[in-house]
Amino acid sequence: MLIQPIDIFVYAWLIVALLSAAYVAWDQFNGNPEPAVMKWGFVLTTLYMGPIGLLLYVMADKEPQPGGHEEFIKPLWKQGVGSTVHCVAGDATGIVVAAVITALVGLPMWVDLIVEYTAGFLFGLLIFQALFMRKIMGGSYADNVRRSFLPELISMNCMMAGMAPVMIYLMMGRDMRAMWPGEPLFWVVMSLGIVAGFAVAYPVNVWMVSRGMKHGLMTVREDAHAGHYEKPLSDAGGMHPDMQMAEPSAVSTQPHDRAPQGQTPMVAAKHTNHPMGSPMQHMQNGATRPQLVAVTGFSLLMLLAGMTLPSAFFNLRLTAEEVGGAIMPPGMIMTQETSAAAMLDMAAVDPRQVTASYGLDRQGAQTLAPRIENGVKIFDLETSVIRWQILPSISVNAYAYNGQVPGPTLRFRRGDRVRINVTNRLPDSTTVHWHGLILPNVMDGPAKITQAPIENGQSYSYEFTAVQSGTYFYHSHDHVDRQQALGLYGALIIDPANSADEIAADHDYTIQLQEWLVRDGLTYPAMPMEGGMPNYFTINGRAFPLTDTIKMKVGETVKIRFIGSSSGFIHPMHIHGGPFLVVARDGETLAPAARFKADSINVGPGQRYDVIWTALKAGKWMIHCHISHHTTNNNAEQQGGGGLMMDIDVAGDPKI
């Protein structure tokens, strides 16, 4: 599933990598004249590095024409490619296997880095160097381990110095799907890390080849006429590329006194008529002790920097199990102190968790009719992840009650006994708080304070008697910073026991306010913080110009119930066409002497205001937030505005 624009590149890269590796494997094992260990080295490296591995193979190792391999691979830069390929094939295999295991086990990133380095070094040294190269290098397995230790250490240090910061930056940046092996992005990030490791390790491998410390590319041929193997050799052992072994009996057993320019003297191995895979040569280390100390020390400093500097910018205590799959909003500041819980609360809704999609024909805040059992009014609420359309071309991935944003309006009378059954279908636990109500403490709803959170698949029943009347609302009180911002709220209207106590109006309309953050098709919980600022705003789940229109006649009144259902922003709500009368605040009806006229009122999170507006003149009169940015859609106006705007359409003589 394509979740982010980067996913197009991810899938393309993986496909190209597989095709490139398949081509290299086919070409290597169908004629390219070199030892099997290098064949597999190029296949694995191309699998890990994709088209870059293919490019290196074609440019440095693929025989250009029959019989031309020996001459083609002579240049030192190509020998360095062969040496680095051999390093990457072994080390990267150990690193990749270790990365998968540590992620599945749930180890923190700092431990993961140590395990990856150790696994890569040991696999490269004990398997790809000492074991797979034993027949080529000659000597015992223990001898090969000893001879390969220092070159492998230097090469691995440089490779990990390049890999570690790239992997950490890409895995622990915005898109932390890269931390989890089950995500395609993980494999592309590993691939890019290996590319960086190859680039850093290449120069030192060229130097080690020139000093006779490591093998480079080699040529191995079968002489069909003689019935034995011809071994023209060009490799890190330093044997001159022009020296070809046509007949084993003709090979000189004397050491060469002169070496090609730029290479150190080497000693040719004694050869007899052995099958392919017999020891080809022993190498002489042409590096001085100060050079070895300097290069080794510098590689260790590079490794230390690559492994530790990222800890100043990222929380390396996090595990893939904790945050793998989370995608952070653009611009959010994350530091080494940012916890996994904070990241998960701020992360985008995973589109793969959406269980239903609704178009513009679906309305939010619909009044939910209760069923009555033994005199108790029973309401059923179910949470789920849905796709909700707020504009013709814009949908949000929302948390919803009963597939609505806002959730259903619950309406009953003072004195009613009510029971609300809540079933949770979210990926997170949840609870419900009945904002402003006087009820038993155990029914209040704060998670882990008055009740255990409702886990996925579980249900919880809230039951109480309504002892108040007025405008209230309900909302999540578990992961509230996330869940309320994603749509888990709804109006709670409690009518007076005596209808005569209601402040009368010709029309009754509830306005619930919300903010949304939508980037690249993903929905994040809008928050007043870096990276969390909203770019869409809705009234009752729609943005202008798709918000409702209240139709009235001159002289009629409308009671507008403003509910601050947003979780982090204040909205100064303004009505055109004359002042309104504030008659109730936070569910409490104001005494006649305390009522006041206004044309704007600040509606903060959790606040409610009931106002009476009288249609004095015919025409279209706006209701809108007086923060101008809140009346735009993604910073732009549509048909005169956007976001928190709606119309009152008053019919009558416009001259009145």
XYZ file of C-alpha atoms in Angstrom:
656
model
C 0.000 0.000 0.000
C 1.346 3.432 -0.956
C 1.219 5.491 2.248
C 3.744 8.237 1.485
C 5.113 9.640 -1.805
C 8.467 8.096 -0.879
C 6.838 4.669 -1.203
C 6.938 4.989 -4.999
C 10.720 5.196 -4.778
C 10.803 2.404 -2.181
C 9.004 -0.140 -4.325
C 10.862 0.935 -7.467
C 14.208 0.562 -5.706
C 13.377 -2.893 -4.363
C 12.213 -4.106 -7.773
C 15.324 -2.735 -9.492
C 17.530 -4.265 -6.786
C 16.024 -7.714 -7.296
C 16.289 -7.482 -11.083
C 19.856 -6.190 -10.863
C 20.898 -9.004 -8.529
C 19.219 -11.566 -10.780
C 21.122 -10.254 -13.813
C 24.469 -10.245 -11.971
C 23.864 -13.784 -10.736
C 22.999 -14.979 -14.241
C 25.987 -13.264 -15.825
C 28.454 -14.289 -13.133
C 27.593 -17.952 -13.203
C 27.367 -18.078 -16.987
C 30.849 -17.040 -17.937
C 32.475 -14.306 -15.874
C 35.884 -15.855 -15.070
C 36.516 -15.394 -11.367
C 36.310 -17.432 -8.135
C 32.939 -18.389 -6.738
C 33.474 -16.263 -3.632
C 33.669 -13.115 -5.773
C 30.701 -14.201 -7.845
C 28.614 -14.448 -4.694
C 30.172 -11.243 -3.415
C 28.898 -9.262 -6.389
C 25.490 -10.949 -6.282
C 24.990 -10.099 -2.602
C 26.376 -6.598 -2.974
C 24.034 -5.911 -5.883
C 21.111 -7.286 -3.896
C 21.997 -4.888 -1.073
C 22.943 -1.875 -3.214
C 20.562 -2.274 -6.149
C 21.483 -0.406 -9.332
C 24.681 0.908 -7.714
C 25.892 -2.659 -7.266
C 24.997 -3.421 -10.880
C 26.916 -0.344 -12.031
C 30.011 -1.394 -10.075
C 29.848 -4.894 -11.534
C 29.557 -3.721 -15.119
C 32.188 -0.999 -14.806
C 34.773 -2.889 -12.746
C 34.357 -6.641 -13.124
C 32.160 -7.860 -15.977
C 34.368 -9.308 -18.723
C 34.007 -6.908 -21.676
C 34.833 -9.560 -24.286
C 36.013 -13.181 -24.143
C 39.542 -13.371 -22.795
C 39.577 -9.763 -21.716
C 38.929 -10.091 -17.989
C 42.573 -10.077 -16.956
C 43.352 -6.832 -18.742
C 40.026 -5.225 -17.806
C 40.469 -5.581 -14.035
C 44.077 -4.327 -13.893
C 43.432 -0.748 -12.643
C 43.897 -0.286 -8.936
C 40.502 1.420 -8.575
C 38.835 -1.730 -9.866
C 40.885 -3.887 -7.536
C 39.631 -1.638 -4.723
C 36.051 -2.201 -5.873
C 36.581 -5.950 -5.687
C 38.054 -5.729 -2.205
C 35.214 -3.501 -0.969
C 32.586 -5.726 -2.590
C 34.018 -8.694 -0.748
C 33.922 -6.705 2.490
C 30.342 -5.497 1.952
C 29.047 -8.918 0.946
C 30.219 -10.450 4.201
C 29.838 -7.593 6.639
C 26.485 -6.376 5.325
C 25.040 -9.874 5.497
C 25.874 -10.055 9.182
C 24.567 -6.529 9.753
C 21.251 -7.137 7.986
C 20.600 -10.404 9.828
C 21.438 -8.755 13.147
C 19.203 -5.743 12.377
C 16.221 -8.004 11.738
C 16.768 -10.041 14.887
C 17.284 -7.041 17.176
C 14.150 -5.376 15.822
C 12.054 -8.489 16.376
C 13.499 -9.051 19.844
C 12.854 -5.419 20.764
C 16.344 -4.188 21.604
C 16.977 -0.417 21.786
C 18.779 1.235 18.909
C 22.062 1.724 20.779
C 22.233 -2.010 21.523
C 21.192 -2.733 17.945
C 24.197 -0.794 16.642
C 26.610 -2.773 18.791
C 25.054 -6.097 17.813
C 25.069 -5.142 14.124
C 28.734 -4.172 14.241
C 29.724 -7.350 16.076
C 27.698 -9.606 13.763
C 28.991 -7.877 10.641
C 32.614 -8.080 11.749
C 32.443 -11.726 12.817
C 30.539 -12.860 9.728
C 32.901 -10.978 7.452
C 36.013 -12.262 9.226
C 35.086 -15.842 10.066
C 32.922 -16.672 7.046
C 33.646 -14.485 4.030
C 37.346 -13.981 4.704
C 38.835 -16.879 6.648
C 36.465 -19.611 5.401
C 35.405 -18.693 1.872
C 38.874 -17.386 0.947
C 40.804 -20.235 2.549
C 41.548 -22.129 -0.662
C 42.594 -18.938 -2.365
C 44.746 -17.634 0.484
C 46.199 -20.990 1.493
C 47.162 -22.021 5.000
C 44.963 -23.168 7.843
C 41.668 -21.613 8.880
C 43.313 -20.221 12.023
C 46.106 -18.698 9.922
C 43.548 -17.015 7.696
C 41.662 -15.634 10.686
C 44.885 -14.173 12.014
C 45.958 -12.703 8.660
C 42.492 -11.285 7.918
C 41.795 -9.788 11.336
C 43.387 -6.368 10.914
C 42.257 -5.721 7.304
C 38.734 -6.816 8.206
C 38.749 -4.623 11.317
C 39.807 -1.538 9.367
C 37.322 -2.176 6.570
C 34.435 -2.945 8.927
C 35.135 0.145 11.032
C 34.916 2.361 7.972
C 31.845 0.622 6.633
C 29.927 0.925 9.911
C 31.076 4.535 10.293
C 29.230 5.279 7.056
C 26.246 3.034 7.683
C 25.340 3.924 11.267
C 24.496 7.642 10.914
C 22.620 7.093 7.655
C 20.532 4.290 9.151
C 19.808 6.213 12.349
C 18.863 9.394 10.527
C 16.543 7.610 8.103
C 15.116 5.122 10.597
C 14.565 7.518 13.483
C 13.600 10.611 11.515
C 10.003 11.296 10.477
C 9.116 7.954 8.951
C 9.887 5.271 11.498
C 8.373 2.529 9.419
C 12.031 2.167 8.491
C 12.716 0.624 11.916
C 10.489 -2.400 11.345
C 11.608 -5.331 9.117
C 8.035 -5.947 8.022
C 7.996 -2.617 6.182
C 9.529 -2.285 2.689
C 11.070 1.025 3.782
C 13.263 -0.861 6.274
C 14.995 -2.705 3.449
C 15.541 0.401 1.367
C 17.046 2.241 4.338
C 19.343 -0.724 4.979
C 20.280 -0.596 1.316
C 21.068 3.127 1.443
C 23.069 2.596 4.615
C 25.123 -0.099 2.889
C 25.731 2.237 -0.046
C 27.068 4.844 2.389
C 29.173 2.203 4.110
C 30.607 1.089 0.767
C 31.532 4.677 -0.128
C 33.336 5.252 3.189
C 35.118 1.868 3.130
C 36.230 2.088 -0.513
C 39.256 4.409 -0.128
C 40.793 2.371 2.665
C 40.209 -0.828 0.694
C 42.064 0.654 -2.275
C 44.955 1.439 0.053
C 44.944 -2.050 1.576
C 44.915 -3.616 -1.892
C 47.909 -1.509 -2.909
C 49.748 -2.568 0.250
C 49.003 -6.248 -0.242
C 46.750 -6.485 2.823
C 43.603 -7.596 0.981
C 42.618 -9.420 -2.168
C 41.023 -7.532 -5.020
C 39.573 -8.986 -8.216
C 40.787 -12.310 -9.618
C 40.542 -14.279 -12.817
C 40.108 -18.050 -12.902
C 39.846 -19.976 -16.178
C 39.478 -23.576 -17.208
C 41.845 -24.711 -19.943
C 39.732 -27.099 -21.981
C 42.671 -28.315 -24.098
C 45.047 -29.176 -21.274
C 42.369 -30.675 -19.109
C 43.316 -28.571 -16.143
C 42.723 -25.081 -14.844
C 44.581 -22.036 -16.031
C 44.734 -19.393 -13.318
C 45.663 -16.000 -14.692
C 45.439 -13.984 -11.519
C 44.991 -10.359 -10.659
C 44.142 -9.678 -7.082
C 45.011 -7.986 -3.859
C 47.754 -10.485 -3.442
C 49.561 -8.197 -5.789
C 50.449 -10.716 -8.449
C 51.025 -8.701 -11.596
C 47.956 -8.789 -13.861
C 50.172 -9.562 -16.821
C 51.482 -12.733 -15.200
C 49.282 -15.572 -16.452
C 49.698 -19.188 -15.417
C 49.208 -21.180 -18.613
C 50.781 -24.332 -17.224
C 51.250 -25.051 -13.542
C 54.580 -26.708 -14.275
C 55.752 -23.555 -15.971
C 55.001 -21.265 -13.079
C 58.080 -19.815 -11.491
C 58.516 -20.665 -7.847
C 60.813 -17.717 -7.306
C 59.486 -14.529 -5.820
C 59.159 -11.551 -8.080
C 61.656 -8.844 -7.311
C 59.684 -6.137 -8.974
C 56.028 -5.185 -8.656
C 53.783 -3.010 -10.783
C 53.926 0.696 -10.142
C 51.843 1.621 -7.119
C 51.933 -1.912 -5.662
C 54.249 -3.597 -3.215
C 56.358 -6.680 -3.940
C 54.474 -9.946 -3.500
C 55.496 -13.530 -3.395
C 53.892 -15.911 -5.900
C 52.638 -19.152 -4.475
C 54.164 -22.437 -5.517
C 51.701 -24.164 -7.769
C 51.385 -27.756 -8.753
C 48.769 -29.498 -10.795
C 45.940 -29.041 -8.272
C 42.286 -28.595 -9.063
C 40.787 -25.130 -9.051
C 40.588 -23.803 -5.558
C 44.119 -24.763 -4.585
C 46.136 -22.099 -2.792
C 47.041 -19.440 -5.300
C 49.408 -17.184 -3.386
C 50.547 -15.803 -0.083
C 50.569 -12.046 0.328
C 53.208 -9.859 1.835
C 52.023 -6.859 3.864
C 53.686 -3.804 2.380
C 52.335 -1.334 4.966
C 54.617 0.020 7.642
C 53.772 -0.259 11.309
C 53.140 3.512 11.695
C 50.828 3.367 8.692
C 48.897 0.452 10.178
C 48.595 2.187 13.544
C 47.473 5.446 11.932
C 44.918 3.855 9.601
C 43.550 1.540 12.293
C 43.301 4.360 14.812
C 41.591 6.667 12.332
C 39.087 3.957 11.385
C 38.258 3.499 15.073
C 37.703 7.249 15.463
C 35.403 7.209 12.429
C 33.508 4.283 13.907
C 33.174 6.009 17.272
C 31.871 9.173 15.640
C 29.410 7.333 13.402
C 28.029 5.292 16.281
C 27.812 8.003 18.960
C 27.190 11.396 17.347
C 23.589 10.508 16.350
C 22.783 10.111 20.052
C 22.933 13.904 20.356
C 19.950 14.214 18.025
C 17.954 10.989 18.379
C 16.629 8.910 21.246
C 18.650 5.736 20.770
C 16.855 4.126 23.701
C 13.817 3.549 21.488
C 13.077 0.149 20.001
C 11.505 -0.825 16.710
C 8.808 -2.616 18.679
C 7.859 0.659 20.399
C 7.744 3.058 17.456
C 8.156 0.973 14.301
C 5.528 2.131 11.817
C 4.998 5.609 13.299
C 5.203 8.561 10.906
C 5.846 11.932 12.523
C 4.381 15.209 11.197
C 6.658 17.381 9.044
C 8.502 19.976 11.077
C 8.038 18.301 14.435
C 11.078 18.687 16.666
C 12.308 15.368 18.024
C 15.267 15.129 20.386
C 17.055 12.487 22.403
C 14.458 13.175 25.117
C 11.390 12.480 22.966
C 9.733 9.350 24.319
C 8.071 6.570 22.383
C 4.706 7.449 23.957
C 5.002 11.048 22.756
C 5.865 9.921 19.245
C 2.951 7.522 19.063
C 0.512 10.201 20.221
C 1.760 12.634 17.571
C 2.099 10.111 14.751
C -0.083 9.928 11.676
C -3.072 7.627 11.568
C -2.000 4.516 9.700
C -4.262 4.324 6.604
C -4.084 0.540 6.821
C -6.127 0.740 10.031
C -9.095 2.412 8.321
C -12.125 0.136 8.489
C -14.659 2.245 6.555
C -14.753 5.245 4.241
C -17.552 7.817 4.088
C -18.327 10.444 1.484
C -20.112 13.756 1.610
C -23.494 12.069 1.932
C -22.582 11.002 5.471
C -23.335 13.575 8.170
C -21.762 13.803 11.599
C -23.407 14.695 14.930
C -26.637 12.881 14.069
C -28.960 12.471 17.037
C -28.773 8.905 18.347
C -32.135 7.501 19.427
C -31.853 5.429 22.610
C -33.553 2.174 23.343
C -35.315 1.908 26.693
C -34.949 -1.066 29.029
C -36.546 -1.009 32.484
C -36.798 2.742 32.305
C -33.119 3.223 31.434
C -32.217 5.036 28.206
C -29.450 3.033 26.566
C -27.048 4.389 23.941
C -24.453 2.275 22.144
C -21.187 3.851 20.979
C -18.446 2.100 19.050
C -15.081 3.607 18.209
C -13.266 2.874 14.962
C -10.808 4.306 12.446
C -12.550 5.734 9.391
C -11.858 7.885 6.360
C -14.016 11.019 6.599
C -14.506 13.544 3.822
C -14.334 17.205 4.861
C -14.120 18.757 1.370
C -14.778 17.432 -2.143
C -11.130 16.494 -2.614
C -9.937 16.204 0.984
C -10.474 13.308 3.368
C -9.053 12.747 6.823
C -8.245 9.498 8.585
C -10.228 9.952 11.773
C -11.109 8.262 15.034
C -14.892 8.160 15.187
C -17.862 7.166 17.310
C -20.375 5.151 15.269
C -18.670 6.146 12.024
C -19.391 9.859 12.464
C -17.315 13.000 12.987
C -18.415 14.495 15.342
C -19.861 11.480 17.093
C -23.624 11.045 17.521
C -25.454 13.680 19.523
C -26.796 12.158 22.732
C -29.955 13.931 23.874
C -32.048 13.189 26.959
C -33.761 15.012 29.841
C -32.735 15.985 33.288
C -33.733 13.189 35.659
C -33.268 10.439 33.051
C -31.323 7.326 33.938
C -28.931 6.640 31.076
C -26.494 3.908 30.204
C -23.898 4.337 27.466
C -22.192 1.158 26.263
C -18.817 1.888 24.662
C -17.059 -0.718 22.511
C -13.511 -0.003 21.408
C -12.317 -0.890 17.873
C -9.330 1.456 17.862
C -5.688 0.361 17.730
C -5.301 2.212 21.080
C -7.089 1.862 24.374
C -9.720 4.503 25.099
C -12.252 5.821 27.627
C -15.064 8.408 27.542
C -15.383 11.475 29.752
C -18.752 13.223 30.176
C -17.560 16.786 30.236
C -19.092 18.951 32.948
C -21.511 16.363 34.330
C -22.071 15.598 37.981
C -21.997 11.815 38.285
C -20.415 8.981 40.301
C -16.617 9.180 40.213
C -16.279 5.703 38.739
C -18.275 6.906 35.718
C -16.137 10.004 35.083
C -13.866 8.355 32.514
C -10.175 9.370 33.002
C -8.044 6.373 32.048
C -6.065 4.791 34.896
C -7.544 7.320 37.316
C -11.152 6.232 37.726
C -11.171 3.204 35.435
C -8.973 0.830 33.495
C -8.662 1.796 29.827
C -10.980 0.051 27.394
C -8.671 -2.084 25.274
C -9.276 -2.992 21.654
C -12.250 -5.358 21.427
C -13.439 -4.608 24.956
C -16.560 -2.772 26.137
C -17.422 -0.625 29.123
C -20.784 0.661 30.370
C -21.248 4.117 31.840
C -24.455 4.604 33.818
C -25.695 7.640 35.698
C -28.718 9.824 36.352
C -28.728 13.247 34.709
C -28.986 15.882 37.434
C -28.240 18.877 35.204
C -29.492 20.382 31.976
C -27.777 22.375 29.269
C -25.120 21.998 26.600
C -22.352 19.518 27.368
C -20.177 17.151 25.344
C -18.310 13.874 25.621
C -14.819 12.998 24.471
C -12.007 10.508 24.875
C -9.972 10.730 28.066
C -7.249 8.230 27.165
C -4.491 9.417 24.808
C -6.709 12.499 24.795
C -4.137 14.696 23.046
C -4.391 12.325 20.101
C -7.876 10.872 20.166
C -9.933 14.008 20.694
C -7.900 15.796 18.020
C -8.687 12.957 15.616
C -12.454 13.113 16.124
C -13.448 11.350 19.329
C -15.994 13.837 20.664
C -19.730 14.470 20.420
C -22.471 16.766 21.707
C -24.384 15.941 24.863
C -27.632 17.925 25.102
C -29.639 17.598 28.309
C -33.043 19.218 28.137
C -34.726 20.597 31.303
C -37.166 18.280 33.030
C -39.774 20.981 32.489
C -39.724 22.185 28.898
C -40.957 25.581 30.066
C -37.548 26.157 31.646
C -35.862 25.996 28.258
C -34.865 29.339 26.744
C -36.974 29.223 23.625
C -35.872 29.955 20.064
C -37.324 29.234 16.648
C -34.296 27.209 15.628
C -31.679 25.199 17.529
C -28.240 24.540 16.021
C -25.086 23.080 17.588
C -21.624 24.062 16.366
C -18.704 21.769 17.213
C -15.266 23.068 16.300
C -12.229 21.065 15.256
C -8.811 21.397 13.643
C -7.033 18.944 11.344
C -3.484 18.451 10.142
C -3.272 16.753 6.743
C 0.018 16.377 4.858
C 0.753 14.150 1.860
C -2.479 12.245 2.374
C -1.774 11.443 6.032
C -3.723 12.783 9.015
C -1.926 13.842 12.185
C -3.521 15.035 15.434
C -3.409 18.830 15.320
C -1.580 20.301 18.300
C -0.303 23.781 19.211
C 3.349 22.809 18.797
C 6.110 22.650 16.197
C 4.983 20.486 13.332
C 1.499 20.037 14.784
C -0.226 23.222 13.635
C -3.463 22.538 11.720
C -4.104 23.386 8.091
C -7.825 22.461 7.919
C -10.712 23.420 10.210
C -14.228 22.027 10.435
C -17.645 22.823 11.844
C -19.499 19.599 12.569
C -17.069 17.626 10.439
C -17.118 19.816 7.307
C -15.033 22.744 6.102
C -16.544 25.723 4.303
C -17.930 25.836 1.618
C -19.424 22.456 2.608
C -20.635 23.552 6.041
C -24.364 23.787 6.743
C -26.582 26.774 6.040
C -29.153 27.769 8.663
C -32.331 28.936 6.945
C -34.432 31.511 8.757
C -36.911 34.304 8.195
C -36.673 37.896 9.287
C -37.747 38.186 12.905
C -36.983 34.569 13.827
C -34.444 33.533 16.429
C -31.866 30.769 16.538
C -30.180 29.258 19.577
C -26.610 28.440 18.621
C -24.754 26.118 20.965
C -21.003 26.666 20.565
C -18.980 23.681 21.820
C -15.204 23.918 22.195
C -14.687 20.342 21.109
C -11.219 21.206 19.806
C -8.401 19.993 22.017
C -5.879 22.808 21.797
C -7.097 25.998 20.140
C -9.262 28.983 21.016
C -11.741 30.261 18.435
C -13.287 33.756 18.674
C -16.627 32.999 17.034
C -18.365 35.936 15.381
C -21.827 36.305 13.829
C -22.573 38.968 11.207
C -25.859 40.841 11.033
C -26.078 42.118 14.579
C -25.184 41.083 18.113
C -26.311 37.930 19.853
C -27.378 37.392 23.446
C -25.275 35.048 25.596
C -27.785 33.074 27.682
C -25.770 30.106 29.010
C -22.166 29.222 29.682
C -20.720 25.754 30.302
C -24.167 24.240 30.621
C -25.399 26.745 33.222
C -28.215 29.084 32.218
C -27.343 32.661 33.059
C -29.762 34.701 35.144
C -31.510 37.373 33.065
C -29.415 40.074 34.713
C -26.193 38.229 33.865
C -26.944 37.789 30.193
C -25.077 40.047 27.812
C -24.880 41.000 24.175
C -21.805 40.402 22.034
C -20.857 39.892 18.422
C -17.831 37.666 19.165
C -17.066 35.200 21.915
C -13.919 33.207 22.607
C -14.691 29.501 22.615
C -11.827 27.683 24.268
C -11.242 23.931 24.492
C -14.002 22.398 26.607
C -16.088 25.576 26.817
C -19.730 25.882 25.753
C -21.834 28.964 25.091
C -25.535 29.146 24.218
C -26.390 32.337 22.344
C -29.617 33.686 20.859
C -29.313 35.496 17.549
C -32.221 37.354 15.996
C -32.549 37.723 12.225
C -32.926 41.471 11.818
C -32.239 41.757 8.100
C -32.666 39.485 5.102
C -29.605 38.099 3.328
C -26.675 35.772 3.977
C -25.000 36.363 7.316
C -21.769 34.616 8.209
C -20.795 32.738 11.334
C -17.025 32.351 11.463
C -13.899 32.237 13.588
C -12.243 35.651 13.693
C -8.749 34.178 13.412
C -8.396 34.627 9.674
C -6.180 31.579 9.171
C -8.955 29.417 10.625
C -11.185 30.435 7.717
C -8.876 28.947 5.067
C -8.420 25.480 3.640
C -4.737 24.570 3.635
C -3.911 28.306 3.774
C -6.106 29.215 0.793
C -9.644 30.557 0.441
C -12.338 28.779 -1.542
C -15.476 30.623 -2.621
C -14.709 33.453 -0.261
C -13.294 31.564 2.679
C -12.887 28.135 4.204
C -12.641 26.228 7.438
C -14.675 27.624 10.323
C -17.318 29.442 8.317
C -20.996 28.882 7.691
C -24.001 30.951 6.580
C -27.316 31.976 8.032
C -29.650 32.499 5.062
C -32.417 34.878 6.147
C -35.425 35.116 3.851
C -37.535 38.251 3.666
C -37.535 41.695 2.165
C -33.855 42.697 1.896
C -34.902 46.337 2.424
C -36.185 45.595 5.908
